[in-house]
Amino acid sequence: MSRSFTTSREGVSDPSRETILEIRGLKKHFDLGGSFLDKLLGERGTVQAVDGVDLNIYEGEILAVVGESGCGKSTLAKTILNLEEPTSGSVNYRGDDITGLEEKEMRSYRKEMQMIFQDPGGSLNPRKTIGTILTTPLKVHGIGDSKEEREEIAKTALEDAGLEASHFNRYPRQFSGGQQQRVGLARALALEPDLLVADEPVSKLDVSVQAQILNRLLDLQSEYNLSMMFIAHDLSVVRHIADRVAVMYLGQVVEVAPVEELFENPQHPYTRSLLSAVPRVDPRAGDDRITLEGTVPTPIDPPSGCRFHTRCPAVIPPESWTHDQTLFKAAFTYRIALGNEEVEVGSIRDRIEVGDREASDDEVVQYMLEHTYSGELDATPSGVLGTLKSATERYVDGERETATEMLREAFSSPCVDEHPSMVEALDGHVAACHRVDTEAPGERYPDA
């Protein structure tokens, strides 16, 4: 089941549709604290879990939020619902600013905004019966005139979620993981919310159970006109359930598009890499998987400019670059490795020493060029290779700042120096990428 909506420049549904949730510039940073000396020196670390998210959710649509583990999806969900206090930004629900409201102030909105948690077992009190778990929120929100009426509402919610009314008096431990997830769904549905935030509700379930839960969610969404934020990392699931998709990387949204448009024509290199990993049924489709180099940077100290540039296979060369993209990517990756001091000279000396003779600087330099630089040395133009070698010699000699600066000047990129804006790549399809943020990407960046 998939529905298509007209979208605006911001990558959200047609403004003629009612906005149920508007998120602007939302940030959630976690202070790591530190020792007394760290605080005195101002060296307290901050995890930038969510860092400037803009999103809209419209009435009756399902917006999927996808990305690798640790990209900030769950924190975004909890911050939206004020389960985490936002650092800055705003969240508006049906025009009401609910940003950072205290629990007492949020109570009136809890009925309309419900969440299904990722870990069904961890979100259900093992000492309470399913009946108590479902009827307590009803009592808190004043739903039902009597205990009997609340029980009837709870049993109906169980049936809506695909369970039986007879399960009312059982305990969570008596259910399988899939059944516990259905209990979580029933608890949310019992309050008849307008907005449902589902945090990876099927990630820990068997495929057959996943399909049952997803189909049930679609049925209920259609029946009750629910708006939904559906958080996932499985893009096959997303294609089945979503209307639009927002792709997150390192705390930021990098692309938003209608679901079929995203799958057929992804604009951001990160989105392309995610989609390339989706299993294909047709063995003739070929292997075009994009393997990302390196690891996801720490959200404590994210990269400058485009946060994806340290792993991007399409990082943009300077306009003066006259060689191909592959060569630039190899040199640029080498720059990142030395700039992050990922290469330990002492370890290399120990690795290549012969007998009692310590490896020379020249041998260490050659080893680094052969094993850290991913390009082919014989095919690397002399000017590029000369720069790489000179910088490596200084790195080995202990002049690491000088080496880094040499590589930075030789292999510069707007991806490092400038933060990309979220711009319209196609009608209703936006992305935060410098390759998109130009009037003629094919002319300026022929390798795009």
Coordinates of C-alpha atoms in Angstrom, one line a residue:
M1 CA 0.0 0.0 0.0
S2 CA 1.5 3.3 -1.0
R3 CA -0.1 6.8 -1.5
S4 CA 1.4 9.7 -3.3
F5 CA 1.1 13.4 -2.2
T6 CA 2.0 16.6 -3.9
T7 CA 5.0 18.1 -2.1
S8 CA 6.4 21.6 -1.7
R9 CA 9.9 22.9 -1.8
E10 CA 10.5 22.0 1.8
G11 CA 9.8 18.3 0.9
V12 CA 6.5 18.2 2.8
S13 CA 3.0 17.5 1.6
D14 CA 0.7 20.0 -0.2
P15 CA 0.1 23.0 2.1
S16 CA -3.6 22.5 1.4
R17 CA -3.5 19.5 3.6
E18 CA -3.7 20.0 7.4
T19 CA -0.3 20.0 9.1
I20 CA -0.5 17.8 12.1
L21 CA 3.1 18.2 13.2
E22 CA 5.7 20.9 12.3
I23 CA 9.3 20.5 13.4
R24 CA 11.7 23.4 12.9
G25 CA 15.4 23.5 13.7
L26 CA 15.0 20.8 16.3
K27 CA 18.2 20.0 18.3
K28 CA 18.9 17.5 21.1
H29 CA 22.4 17.6 22.5
F30 CA 23.5 15.4 25.4
D31 CA 26.1 16.8 27.8
L32 CA 28.6 14.1 28.7
G33 CA 29.7 15.9 31.8
G34 CA 33.3 15.2 32.6
S35 CA 35.7 15.6 35.5
F36 CA 36.1 18.8 37.5
L37 CA 39.2 19.6 35.4
D38 CA 37.4 19.0 32.2
K39 CA 34.7 21.5 33.2
L40 CA 37.2 24.0 34.4
L41 CA 39.0 23.9 31.0
G42 CA 35.7 23.9 29.1
E43 CA 36.3 20.5 27.6
R44 CA 32.9 18.9 28.4
G45 CA 31.8 16.8 25.5
T46 CA 28.4 17.2 23.8
V47 CA 26.7 14.5 21.8
Q48 CA 24.8 16.2 18.9
A49 CA 22.2 13.4 18.6
V50 CA 19.7 15.6 16.7
D51 CA 21.1 18.7 15.1
G52 CA 18.7 21.0 13.3
V53 CA 15.9 18.9 11.9
D54 CA 13.1 20.4 9.8
L55 CA 10.1 18.1 9.0
N56 CA 6.4 18.2 8.6
I57 CA 3.9 15.4 9.0
Y58 CA 0.5 15.9 7.4
E59 CA -2.9 14.4 8.3
G60 CA -3.4 10.9 7.2
E61 CA 0.2 10.2 5.9
I62 CA 3.0 7.9 7.0
L63 CA 6.4 9.6 7.1
A64 CA 9.2 7.1 7.4
V65 CA 12.5 8.2 9.0
V66 CA 15.4 6.0 8.0
G67 CA 19.2 5.8 8.6
E68 CA 21.9 3.8 10.2
S69 CA 21.9 2.9 13.9
G70 CA 23.0 5.9 15.9
C71 CA 21.9 8.5 13.4
G72 CA 19.4 10.1 15.9
K73 CA 16.1 8.5 14.7
S74 CA 14.9 7.4 18.2
T75 CA 16.2 10.5 19.9
L76 CA 14.2 12.6 17.3
A77 CA 11.1 10.6 18.1
K78 CA 11.4 11.0 21.9
T79 CA 12.3 14.7 21.6
I80 CA 9.2 15.3 19.4
L81 CA 7.0 13.8 22.1
N82 CA 8.9 15.6 25.0
L83 CA 10.2 12.4 26.4
E84 CA 13.5 14.1 25.9
E85 CA 13.8 17.9 26.5
P86 CA 14.9 19.6 23.3
T87 CA 18.1 21.7 23.3
S88 CA 16.6 24.2 20.8
G89 CA 14.1 24.4 18.0
S90 CA 10.4 24.0 18.0
V91 CA 7.7 21.4 17.7
N92 CA 4.1 22.4 16.8
Y93 CA 1.2 20.0 17.1
R94 CA -1.8 21.2 15.2
G95 CA -0.6 24.8 15.6
D96 CA 0.2 24.5 19.3
D97 CA 3.8 25.0 20.4
I98 CA 4.5 22.0 22.6
T99 CA 8.3 22.5 22.7
G100 CA 9.7 21.4 26.0
L101 CA 6.4 21.4 27.8
E102 CA 6.5 19.9 31.4
E103 CA 4.8 16.6 31.9
K104 CA 1.7 18.1 33.5
E105 CA 1.3 20.5 30.5
M106 CA 1.9 17.6 28.0
R107 CA -0.8 15.4 29.5
S108 CA -3.6 16.8 27.4
Y109 CA -1.5 16.1 24.3
R110 CA -0.5 12.6 25.3
K111 CA -3.9 11.2 24.4
E112 CA -3.5 12.5 20.8
M113 CA 0.3 11.7 20.4
Q114 CA 1.2 8.1 21.2
M115 CA 4.4 6.1 20.7
I116 CA 5.2 2.4 20.0
F117 CA 8.6 1.7 21.5
Q118 CA 11.3 -0.3 19.8
D119 CA 11.7 -2.9 22.7
P120 CA 8.2 -4.2 23.4
G121 CA 9.3 -6.2 26.4
G122 CA 11.1 -3.3 28.0
S123 CA 8.1 -1.0 27.6
L124 CA 5.6 -3.3 29.4
N125 CA 5.6 -3.6 33.2
P126 CA 6.1 -7.3 33.8
R127 CA 4.2 -7.1 37.2
K128 CA 1.1 -5.7 35.6
T129 CA -1.5 -7.6 33.6
I130 CA -2.2 -6.6 30.1
G131 CA -5.6 -5.3 31.2
T132 CA -4.0 -3.0 33.8
I133 CA -1.4 -1.8 31.3
L134 CA -4.2 -0.8 28.8
T135 CA -6.8 0.6 31.2
T136 CA -4.4 2.8 33.3
P137 CA -3.8 5.4 30.5
L138 CA -7.6 5.4 29.9
K139 CA -8.2 6.3 33.5
V140 CA -5.5 8.9 33.5
H141 CA -7.0 10.7 30.5
G142 CA -10.6 10.3 31.8
I143 CA -11.7 8.0 29.1
G144 CA -14.6 5.8 30.0
D145 CA -17.3 6.4 32.7
S146 CA -16.6 3.2 34.6
K147 CA -14.2 0.4 35.1
E148 CA -16.3 -1.8 32.9
E149 CA -16.4 0.6 30.1
R150 CA -12.6 1.1 30.2
E151 CA -12.1 -2.7 30.1
E152 CA -14.4 -2.9 27.1
I153 CA -12.3 -0.2 25.3
A154 CA -9.1 -2.1 26.2
K155 CA -10.4 -5.4 24.9
T156 CA -11.5 -3.8 21.6
A157 CA -8.0 -2.3 21.3
L158 CA -6.5 -5.8 21.8
E159 CA -8.7 -7.1 19.0
D160 CA -7.8 -4.2 16.8
A161 CA -4.2 -5.0 17.3
G162 CA -4.7 -8.6 16.3
L163 CA -5.0 -10.2 19.7
E164 CA -7.9 -11.7 21.6
A165 CA -10.0 -10.1 24.3
S166 CA -9.3 -13.2 26.5
H167 CA -5.7 -12.0 26.7
F168 CA -6.8 -9.2 29.0
N169 CA -5.8 -11.0 32.2
R170 CA -2.4 -12.3 31.0
Y171 CA 1.0 -11.0 31.9
P172 CA 3.6 -9.7 29.3
R173 CA 5.9 -12.7 29.9
Q174 CA 3.1 -15.0 28.6
F175 CA 3.4 -13.4 25.1
S176 CA 5.9 -13.8 22.3
G177 CA 7.8 -10.8 21.0
G178 CA 5.4 -10.2 18.2
Q179 CA 2.4 -10.4 20.6
Q180 CA 4.1 -8.0 23.0
Q181 CA 4.5 -5.6 20.1
R182 CA 0.8 -5.9 19.4
V183 CA 0.1 -5.1 23.1
G184 CA 2.2 -1.9 22.7
L185 CA 0.1 -1.1 19.6
A186 CA -3.1 -1.8 21.5
R187 CA -2.0 0.5 24.3
A188 CA -1.4 3.3 21.9
L189 CA -4.7 2.7 19.9
A190 CA -6.9 2.6 23.0
L191 CA -6.5 6.3 23.4
E192 CA -7.5 6.9 19.7
P193 CA -4.5 9.2 18.9
D194 CA -4.2 11.4 15.9
L195 CA -0.4 10.9 15.6
L196 CA 1.4 7.6 16.1
V197 CA 5.2 7.5 16.4
A198 CA 6.4 3.9 15.8
D199 CA 10.1 3.4 16.7
E200 CA 11.3 0.4 14.7
P201 CA 8.2 -1.6 15.8
V202 CA 9.1 -4.7 13.7
S203 CA 12.9 -4.7 13.8
K204 CA 13.2 -7.5 16.4
L205 CA 10.5 -9.7 14.9
D206 CA 10.5 -12.6 12.4
V207 CA 9.7 -11.8 8.8
S208 CA 6.3 -13.4 8.9
V209 CA 5.4 -11.6 12.1
Q210 CA 6.7 -8.3 10.6
A211 CA 4.3 -8.6 7.7
Q212 CA 1.4 -9.2 10.1
I213 CA 2.2 -6.1 12.2
L214 CA 2.9 -3.9 9.1
N215 CA -0.4 -4.9 7.4
R216 CA -2.2 -4.3 10.7
L217 CA -0.7 -0.8 11.0
L218 CA -1.8 0.0 7.4
D219 CA -5.3 -1.2 8.0
L220 CA -5.6 0.8 11.2
Q221 CA -4.0 3.9 9.6
S222 CA -6.5 3.7 6.8
E223 CA -9.5 3.0 9.1
Y224 CA -8.8 5.8 11.6
N225 CA -6.9 8.2 9.3
L226 CA -3.9 8.1 11.6
S227 CA -0.8 10.2 10.9
M228 CA 2.3 8.3 11.6
M229 CA 6.1 8.7 11.9
F230 CA 7.5 5.3 11.2
I231 CA 11.2 4.9 12.2
A232 CA 13.1 2.1 10.5
H233 CA 16.4 1.0 9.1
D234 CA 15.0 -1.7 6.8
L235 CA 14.2 0.0 3.5
S236 CA 12.2 -2.9 2.2
V237 CA 9.8 -2.3 5.1
V238 CA 9.7 1.4 4.4
R239 CA 8.8 0.9 0.8
H240 CA 5.8 -1.2 1.9
I241 CA 4.4 1.2 4.4
A242 CA 5.5 4.8 3.8
D243 CA 4.1 7.7 1.8
R244 CA 7.2 9.8 2.2
V245 CA 10.7 9.1 3.5
A246 CA 13.2 11.3 5.4
V247 CA 16.8 10.1 5.4
M248 CA 18.9 10.9 8.5
Y249 CA 22.7 10.9 8.8
L250 CA 24.6 11.9 11.9
G251 CA 21.7 13.8 13.5
Q252 CA 20.6 15.7 10.4
V253 CA 18.0 15.1 7.6
V254 CA 19.8 14.8 4.3
E255 CA 16.9 13.9 1.9
V256 CA 13.1 13.9 1.9
A257 CA 11.0 12.6 -0.9
P258 CA 7.8 10.6 -1.8
V259 CA 8.6 6.9 -1.2
E260 CA 8.6 5.7 -4.9
E261 CA 10.5 8.8 -6.0
L262 CA 13.2 8.2 -3.4
F263 CA 13.6 4.6 -4.5
E264 CA 13.6 5.3 -8.2
N265 CA 15.7 8.5 -8.2
P266 CA 17.7 9.1 -5.0
Q267 CA 19.6 12.3 -5.0
H268 CA 21.9 12.2 -1.9
P269 CA 25.0 9.8 -2.1
Y270 CA 24.1 8.5 1.3
T271 CA 20.6 7.5 0.2
R272 CA 22.1 5.8 -2.8
S273 CA 24.4 3.8 -0.7
L274 CA 21.5 2.7 1.6
L275 CA 19.3 1.7 -1.3
S276 CA 22.1 -0.2 -3.0
A277 CA 22.2 -2.5 0.0
V278 CA 18.5 -3.5 -0.3
P279 CA 18.4 -7.2 -1.3
R280 CA 17.1 -7.9 -4.8
V281 CA 15.0 -10.8 -6.0
D282 CA 16.1 -10.7 -9.6
P283 CA 19.6 -12.2 -9.9
R284 CA 20.1 -10.5 -13.2
A285 CA 19.9 -7.1 -11.6
G286 CA 23.7 -7.1 -11.1
D287 CA 25.8 -6.1 -8.1
D288 CA 25.9 -2.3 -7.9
R289 CA 26.2 -2.1 -4.1
I290 CA 28.0 1.0 -2.9
T291 CA 30.3 0.2 -0.1
L292 CA 31.0 3.1 2.2
E293 CA 34.6 3.5 3.4
G294 CA 35.4 4.3 7.0
T295 CA 33.1 4.5 10.0
V296 CA 30.3 6.9 11.0
P297 CA 32.0 9.9 12.7
T298 CA 31.3 10.6 16.3
P299 CA 28.4 12.9 17.0
I300 CA 30.5 14.5 19.7
D301 CA 32.7 16.1 17.0
P302 CA 31.0 15.8 13.7
P303 CA 32.7 16.7 10.4
S304 CA 32.5 20.3 9.1
G305 CA 30.6 21.1 6.0
C306 CA 28.6 18.1 4.8
R307 CA 28.7 15.6 7.6
F308 CA 28.8 12.7 5.1
H309 CA 32.0 14.0 3.3
T310 CA 34.3 11.6 5.2
R311 CA 32.6 8.6 3.6
C312 CA 31.1 10.0 0.5
P313 CA 32.0 8.3 -2.8
A314 CA 31.0 11.4 -4.7
V315 CA 32.9 14.1 -2.8
I316 CA 33.3 17.2 -5.1
P317 CA 36.8 18.1 -6.3
P318 CA 37.9 21.8 -6.6
E319 CA 37.0 23.4 -9.9
S320 CA 40.7 23.4 -10.8
W321 CA 40.9 19.6 -10.6
T322 CA 41.6 18.1 -14.0
H323 CA 41.7 14.4 -13.2
D324 CA 38.8 11.9 -12.7
Q325 CA 36.6 11.5 -9.6
T326 CA 38.1 8.1 -8.6
L327 CA 41.6 9.6 -8.3
F328 CA 40.3 12.6 -6.3
K329 CA 38.3 10.3 -4.0
A330 CA 41.5 8.2 -3.3
A331 CA 43.6 11.3 -2.5
F332 CA 40.8 12.9 -0.5
T333 CA 40.3 9.7 1.6
Y334 CA 44.1 9.7 2.3
R335 CA 43.8 13.3 3.4
I336 CA 41.0 12.4 5.9
A337 CA 43.0 9.4 7.2
L338 CA 46.1 11.6 8.0
G339 CA 44.0 14.5 9.2
N340 CA 42.3 12.3 11.7
E341 CA 45.7 10.7 12.6
E342 CA 44.3 7.3 11.9
V343 CA 47.8 6.1 10.8
E344 CA 50.2 5.2 13.6
V345 CA 53.8 5.6 12.5
G346 CA 55.3 3.6 15.4
S347 CA 53.0 0.6 14.6
I348 CA 54.1 0.6 11.0
R349 CA 57.8 0.7 11.9
D350 CA 57.3 -2.4 14.2
R351 CA 55.3 -4.1 11.4
I352 CA 58.0 -3.7 8.7
E353 CA 61.2 -3.9 10.7
V354 CA 63.7 -6.5 9.5
G355 CA 65.5 -8.4 12.2
D356 CA 67.1 -5.9 14.6
R357 CA 67.0 -3.1 12.1
E358 CA 64.4 -0.4 12.5
A359 CA 62.5 0.6 9.4
S360 CA 63.7 3.8 7.9
D361 CA 61.4 6.9 7.3
D362 CA 61.5 6.2 3.6
E363 CA 60.3 2.6 4.1
V364 CA 57.4 3.9 6.4
V365 CA 56.4 6.5 3.8
Q366 CA 56.4 3.9 1.0
Y367 CA 54.4 1.5 3.2
M368 CA 51.8 4.2 3.9
L369 CA 51.4 5.1 0.3
E370 CA 51.0 1.4 -0.7
H371 CA 48.6 0.5 2.1
T372 CA 46.7 3.6 3.2
Y373 CA 46.4 5.4 -0.1
S374 CA 43.7 3.5 -2.0
G375 CA 44.7 4.7 -5.5
E376 CA 47.1 2.8 -7.8
L377 CA 50.5 4.4 -7.3
D378 CA 51.7 3.6 -10.9
A379 CA 48.5 5.2 -12.3
T380 CA 48.6 8.3 -10.1
P381 CA 49.9 11.4 -12.0
S382 CA 53.3 12.6 -10.9
G383 CA 52.0 16.0 -9.5
V384 CA 49.4 14.3 -7.3
L385 CA 51.8 11.6 -6.2
G386 CA 54.5 14.2 -5.4
T387 CA 52.1 16.0 -3.1
L388 CA 51.0 12.8 -1.3
K389 CA 54.6 11.8 -0.8
S390 CA 55.7 15.2 0.5
A391 CA 52.9 15.3 3.0
T392 CA 53.5 11.8 4.1
E393 CA 57.2 12.5 4.7
R394 CA 56.3 15.4 7.0
Y395 CA 53.7 13.2 8.7
V396 CA 56.3 10.5 9.4
D397 CA 58.7 13.2 10.6
G398 CA 56.2 14.4 13.2
E399 CA 55.1 17.5 11.4
R400 CA 51.5 16.4 11.3
E401 CA 49.8 19.8 11.1
T402 CA 52.0 20.8 8.2
A403 CA 51.2 17.5 6.4
T404 CA 47.5 18.0 7.0
E405 CA 47.6 21.5 5.7
M406 CA 49.4 20.4 2.6
L407 CA 46.8 17.8 1.8
R408 CA 43.9 20.2 2.7
E409 CA 45.2 22.8 0.2
A410 CA 45.9 20.3 -2.6
F411 CA 42.6 18.3 -2.2
S412 CA 40.1 20.9 -1.1
S413 CA 36.3 20.4 -1.5
P414 CA 33.2 22.5 -0.9
C415 CA 31.9 19.4 0.8
V416 CA 34.3 20.2 3.7
D417 CA 34.1 23.9 3.7
E418 CA 30.4 24.6 3.3
H419 CA 27.3 23.1 4.9
P420 CA 24.8 22.2 2.2
S421 CA 21.4 23.6 2.3
M422 CA 18.2 21.6 1.8
V423 CA 17.1 22.4 -1.7
E424 CA 14.7 21.1 -4.3
A425 CA 16.3 18.5 -6.6
L426 CA 13.1 17.6 -8.3
D427 CA 9.4 18.5 -7.8
G428 CA 8.6 17.6 -4.2
H429 CA 12.0 16.0 -3.7
V430 CA 14.7 17.8 -1.6
A431 CA 18.2 16.9 -0.6
A432 CA 21.1 18.6 1.3
C433 CA 24.0 17.9 -1.0
H434 CA 26.3 20.2 -2.9
R435 CA 25.9 18.2 -6.0
V436 CA 22.2 19.1 -5.9
D437 CA 22.7 22.7 -4.8
T438 CA 23.6 24.0 -8.3
E439 CA 21.6 25.0 -11.4
A440 CA 23.6 22.6 -13.7
P441 CA 25.2 19.8 -11.7
G442 CA 26.0 17.8 -14.8
E443 CA 27.9 20.7 -16.3
R444 CA 29.8 21.8 -13.2
Y445 CA 30.4 18.4 -11.8
P446 CA 30.5 15.9 -14.7
D447 CA 31.0 13.0 -12.4
A448 CA 27.9 13.6 -10.4

